[in-house]
Amino acid sequence: MIFLGKNIRYIRVQKGLSQEQFADDLKVSRSRISSYEENRATPPISFIIDLSNYVNISIDILLKKKLDNLEV
């Protein structure tokens, strides 16, 4: 899961969303998004599943690959 925080931020920025807008879409608080992006907290599996569905990217790619190096 070493790339998850960076991938969350990358997805949000690519969608042109603020942390607040992204948090609203995923039904969490803005502070949680901030914590996940900065690796101060590990998101629960339910959030990872929701994120995977939101962006239509498999969970294993979200966790193991650096998205800014991939064509997504």
GROMACS .gro file of N, CA and C in nm:
model
  216
    1MET      N    1   0.081  -0.119   0.000
    1MET     CA    2   0.000   0.000   0.000
    1MET      C    3   0.086   0.126   0.000
    2ILE      N    4   0.208   0.113  -0.041
    2ILE     CA    5   0.297   0.229  -0.034
    2ILE      C    6   0.257   0.340  -0.130
    3PHE      N    7   0.182   0.308  -0.233
    3PHE     CA    8   0.141   0.410  -0.330
    3PHE      C    9   0.001   0.465  -0.306
    4LEU      N   10  -0.072   0.410  -0.213
    4LEU     CA   11  -0.213   0.446  -0.199
    4LEU      C   12  -0.234   0.595  -0.174
    5GLY      N   13  -0.162   0.653  -0.081
    5GLY     CA   14  -0.179   0.795  -0.052
    5GLY      C   15  -0.152   0.883  -0.173
    6LYS      N   16  -0.043   0.853  -0.243
    6LYS     CA   17  -0.011   0.930  -0.364
    6LYS      C   18  -0.115   0.908  -0.472
    7ASN      N   19  -0.165   0.786  -0.481
    7ASN     CA   20  -0.267   0.757  -0.582
    7ASN      C   21  -0.399   0.827  -0.552
    8ILE      N   22  -0.434   0.837  -0.425
    8ILE     CA   23  -0.557   0.908  -0.390
    8ILE      C   24  -0.544   1.054  -0.433
    9ARG      N   25  -0.431   1.115  -0.401
    9ARG     CA   26  -0.410   1.254  -0.440
    9ARG      C   27  -0.408   1.269  -0.593
   10TYR      N   28  -0.340   1.178  -0.661
   10TYR     CA   29  -0.331   1.183  -0.807
   10TYR      C   30  -0.471   1.175  -0.870
   11ILE      N   31  -0.553   1.084  -0.822
   11ILE     CA   32  -0.689   1.069  -0.875
   11ILE      C   33  -0.768   1.198  -0.854
   12ARG      N   34  -0.760   1.251  -0.734
   12ARG     CA   35  -0.834   1.374  -0.702
   12ARG      C   36  -0.791   1.490  -0.792
   13VAL      N   37  -0.661   1.508  -0.808
   13VAL     CA   38  -0.610   1.617  -0.890
   13VAL      C   39  -0.648   1.597  -1.036
   14GLN      N   40  -0.638   1.475  -1.085
   14GLN     CA   41  -0.674   1.447  -1.225
   14GLN      C   42  -0.821   1.477  -1.251
   15LYS      N   43  -0.904   1.458  -1.152
   15LYS     CA   44  -1.046   1.488  -1.166
   15LYS      C   45  -1.077   1.636  -1.144
   16GLY      N   46  -0.976   1.712  -1.103
   16GLY     CA   47  -0.993   1.856  -1.083
   16GLY      C   48  -1.078   1.888  -0.961
   17LEU      N   49  -1.070   1.805  -0.860
   17LEU     CA   50  -1.153   1.821  -0.741
   17LEU      C   51  -1.071   1.870  -0.622
   18SER      N   52  -1.134   1.951  -0.539
   18SER     CA   53  -1.074   1.987  -0.411
   18SER      C   54  -1.088   1.867  -0.318
   19GLN      N   55  -1.017   1.871  -0.206
   19GLN     CA   56  -1.032   1.764  -0.109
   19GLN      C   57  -1.176   1.758  -0.059
   20GLU      N   58  -1.239   1.873  -0.043
   20GLU     CA   59  -1.377   1.879   0.005
   20GLU      C   60  -1.473   1.812  -0.096
   21GLN      N   61  -1.458   1.845  -0.223
   21GLN     CA   62  -1.544   1.786  -0.327
   21GLN      C   63  -1.523   1.635  -0.337
   22PHE      N   64  -1.398   1.595  -0.333
   22PHE     CA   65  -1.363   1.453  -0.342
   22PHE      C   66  -1.420   1.378  -0.222
   23ALA      N   67  -1.406   1.436  -0.105
   23ALA     CA   68  -1.460   1.376   0.017
   23ALA      C   69  -1.612   1.361   0.008
   24ASP      N   70  -1.678   1.463  -0.043
   24ASP     CA   71  -1.824   1.456  -0.060
   24ASP      C   72  -1.863   1.341  -0.153
   25ASP      N   73  -1.790   1.328  -0.264
   25ASP     CA   74  -1.819   1.221  -0.359
   25ASP      C   75  -1.805   1.083  -0.295
   26LEU      N   76  -1.706   1.069  -0.207
   26LEU     CA   77  -1.677   0.940  -0.145
   26LEU      C   78  -1.739   0.925  -0.006
   27LYS      N   79  -1.816   1.027   0.035
   27LYS     CA   80  -1.890   1.022   0.161
   27LYS      C   81  -1.800   1.004   0.284
   28VAL      N   82  -1.690   1.080   0.285
   28VAL     CA   83  -1.601   1.087   0.402
   28VAL      C   84  -1.572   1.234   0.429
   29SER      N   85  -1.501   1.262   0.535
   29SER     CA   86  -1.468   1.401   0.567
   29SER      C   87  -1.345   1.446   0.488
   30ARG      N   88  -1.333   1.578   0.473
   30ARG     CA   89  -1.217   1.633   0.405
   30ARG      C   90  -1.088   1.598   0.480
   31SER      N   91  -1.095   1.598   0.612
   31SER     CA   92  -0.976   1.567   0.691
   31SER      C   93  -0.930   1.423   0.670
   32ARG      N   94  -1.024   1.333   0.645
   32ARG     CA   95  -0.984   1.195   0.614
   32ARG      C   96  -0.907   1.187   0.482
   33ILE      N   97  -0.958   1.257   0.382
   33ILE     CA   98  -0.887   1.259   0.253
   33ILE      C   99  -0.747   1.313   0.273
   34SER      N  100  -0.735   1.421   0.347
   34SER     CA  101  -0.603   1.479   0.375
   34SER      C  102  -0.513   1.377   0.446
   35SER      N  103  -0.566   1.310   0.545
   35SER     CA  104  -0.487   1.210   0.619
   35SER      C  105  -0.443   1.095   0.530
   36TYR      N  106  -0.531   1.052   0.441
   36TYR     CA  107  -0.496   0.942   0.351
   36TYR      C  108  -0.390   0.987   0.251
   37GLU      N  109  -0.406   1.106   0.195
   37GLU     CA  110  -0.310   1.156   0.097
   37GLU      C  111  -0.171   1.173   0.157
   38GLU      N  112  -0.166   1.213   0.283
   38GLU     CA  113  -0.037   1.238   0.349
   38GLU      C  114   0.014   1.116   0.426
   39ASN      N  115  -0.053   1.001   0.410
   39ASN     CA  116  -0.015   0.877   0.477
   39ASN      C  117  -0.010   0.889   0.629
   40ARG      N  118  -0.094   0.976   0.685
   40ARG     CA  119  -0.105   0.986   0.830
   40ARG      C  120  -0.206   0.886   0.883
   41ALA      N  121  -0.287   0.830   0.793
   41ALA     CA  122  -0.387   0.729   0.830
   41ALA      C  123  -0.401   0.632   0.714
   42THR      N  124  -0.437   0.510   0.747
   42THR     CA  125  -0.462   0.408   0.645
   42THR      C  126  -0.612   0.394   0.628
   43PRO      N  127  -0.660   0.409   0.505
   43PRO     CA  128  -0.804   0.398   0.485
   43PRO      C  129  -0.854   0.255   0.509
   44PRO      N  130  -0.976   0.243   0.558
   44PRO     CA  131  -1.034   0.109   0.574
   44PRO      C  132  -1.064   0.048   0.437
   45ILE      N  133  -1.077  -0.083   0.436
   45ILE     CA  134  -1.102  -0.153   0.310
   45ILE      C  135  -1.231  -0.103   0.245
   46SER      N  136  -1.329  -0.064   0.322
   46SER     CA  137  -1.454  -0.015   0.263
   46SER      C  138  -1.429   0.111   0.179
   47PHE      N  139  -1.340   0.198   0.226
   47PHE     CA  140  -1.305   0.318   0.148
   47PHE      C  141  -1.230   0.279   0.021
   48ILE      N  142  -1.138   0.185   0.033
   48ILE     CA  143  -1.060   0.141  -0.083
   48ILE      C  144  -1.152   0.080  -0.189
   49ILE      N  145  -1.250   0.004  -0.145
   49ILE     CA  146  -1.348  -0.053  -0.239
   49ILE      C  147  -1.428   0.058  -0.306
   50ASP      N  148  -1.476   0.154  -0.225
   50ASP     CA  149  -1.552   0.266  -0.282
   50ASP      C  150  -1.468   0.346  -0.381
   51LEU      N  151  -1.342   0.370  -0.347
   51LEU     CA  152  -1.252   0.443  -0.437
   51LEU      C  153  -1.231   0.364  -0.566
   52SER      N  154  -1.210   0.235  -0.555
   52SER     CA  155  -1.192   0.150  -0.672
   52SER      C  156  -1.314   0.157  -0.765
   53ASN      N  157  -1.431   0.152  -0.707
   53ASN     CA  158  -1.554   0.163  -0.786
   53ASN      C  159  -1.570   0.302  -0.846
   54TYR      N  160  -1.535   0.404  -0.770
   54TYR     CA  161  -1.548   0.543  -0.813
   54TYR      C  162  -1.465   0.573  -0.937
   55VAL      N  163  -1.344   0.517  -0.942
   55VAL     CA  164  -1.254   0.545  -1.054
   55VAL      C  165  -1.242   0.429  -1.152
   56ASN      N  166  -1.310   0.318  -1.121
   56ASN     CA  167  -1.307   0.200  -1.208
   56ASN      C  168  -1.164   0.150  -1.232
   57ILE      N  169  -1.089   0.143  -1.121
   57ILE     CA  170  -0.952   0.089  -1.123
   57ILE      C  171  -0.948  -0.022  -1.019
   58SER      N  172  -0.887  -0.134  -1.053
   58SER     CA  173  -0.885  -0.247  -0.960
   58SER      C  174  -0.808  -0.212  -0.832
   59ILE      N  175  -0.848  -0.277  -0.725
   59ILE     CA  176  -0.786  -0.252  -0.595
   59ILE      C  177  -0.637  -0.282  -0.598
   60ASP      N  178  -0.598  -0.391  -0.663
   60ASP     CA  179  -0.455  -0.425  -0.663
   60ASP      C  180  -0.372  -0.317  -0.733
   61ILE      N  181  -0.425  -0.254  -0.836
   61ILE     CA  182  -0.352  -0.145  -0.902
   61ILE      C  183  -0.346  -0.024  -0.810
   62LEU      N  184  -0.457   0.009  -0.744
   62LEU     CA  185  -0.457   0.121  -0.650
   62LEU      C  186  -0.352   0.105  -0.541
   63LEU      N  187  -0.332  -0.019  -0.496
   63LEU     CA  188  -0.242  -0.044  -0.385
   63LEU      C  189  -0.097  -0.066  -0.427
   64LYS      N  190  -0.074  -0.121  -0.546
   64LYS     CA  191   0.061  -0.165  -0.582
   64LYS      C  192   0.130  -0.082  -0.690
   65LYS      N  193   0.057  -0.002  -0.764
   65LYS     CA  194   0.115   0.072  -0.876
   65LYS      C  195   0.106   0.222  -0.852
   66LYS      N  196   0.204   0.291  -0.901
   66LYS     CA  197   0.202   0.438  -0.895
   66LYS      C  198   0.127   0.487  -1.018
   67LEU      N  199   0.008   0.542  -0.996
   67LEU     CA  200  -0.081   0.576  -1.107
   67LEU      C  201  -0.024   0.681  -1.201
   68ASP      N  202   0.057   0.771  -1.152
   68ASP     CA  203   0.107   0.874  -1.244
   68ASP      C  204   0.207   0.817  -1.344
   69ASN      N  205   0.244   0.691  -1.328
   69ASN     CA  206   0.329   0.623  -1.426
   69ASN      C  207   0.250   0.538  -1.524
   70LEU      N  208   0.119   0.529  -1.502
   70LEU     CA  209   0.033   0.444  -1.585
   70LEU      C  210  -0.059   0.527  -1.671
   71GLU      N  211  -0.108   0.468  -1.775
   71GLU     CA  212  -0.211   0.530  -1.858
   71GLU      C  213  -0.344   0.484  -1.801
   72VAL      N  214  -0.412   0.570  -1.726
   72VAL     CA  215  -0.543   0.533  -1.669
   72VAL      C  216  -0.650   0.626  -1.715
   0.00000   0.00000   0.00000
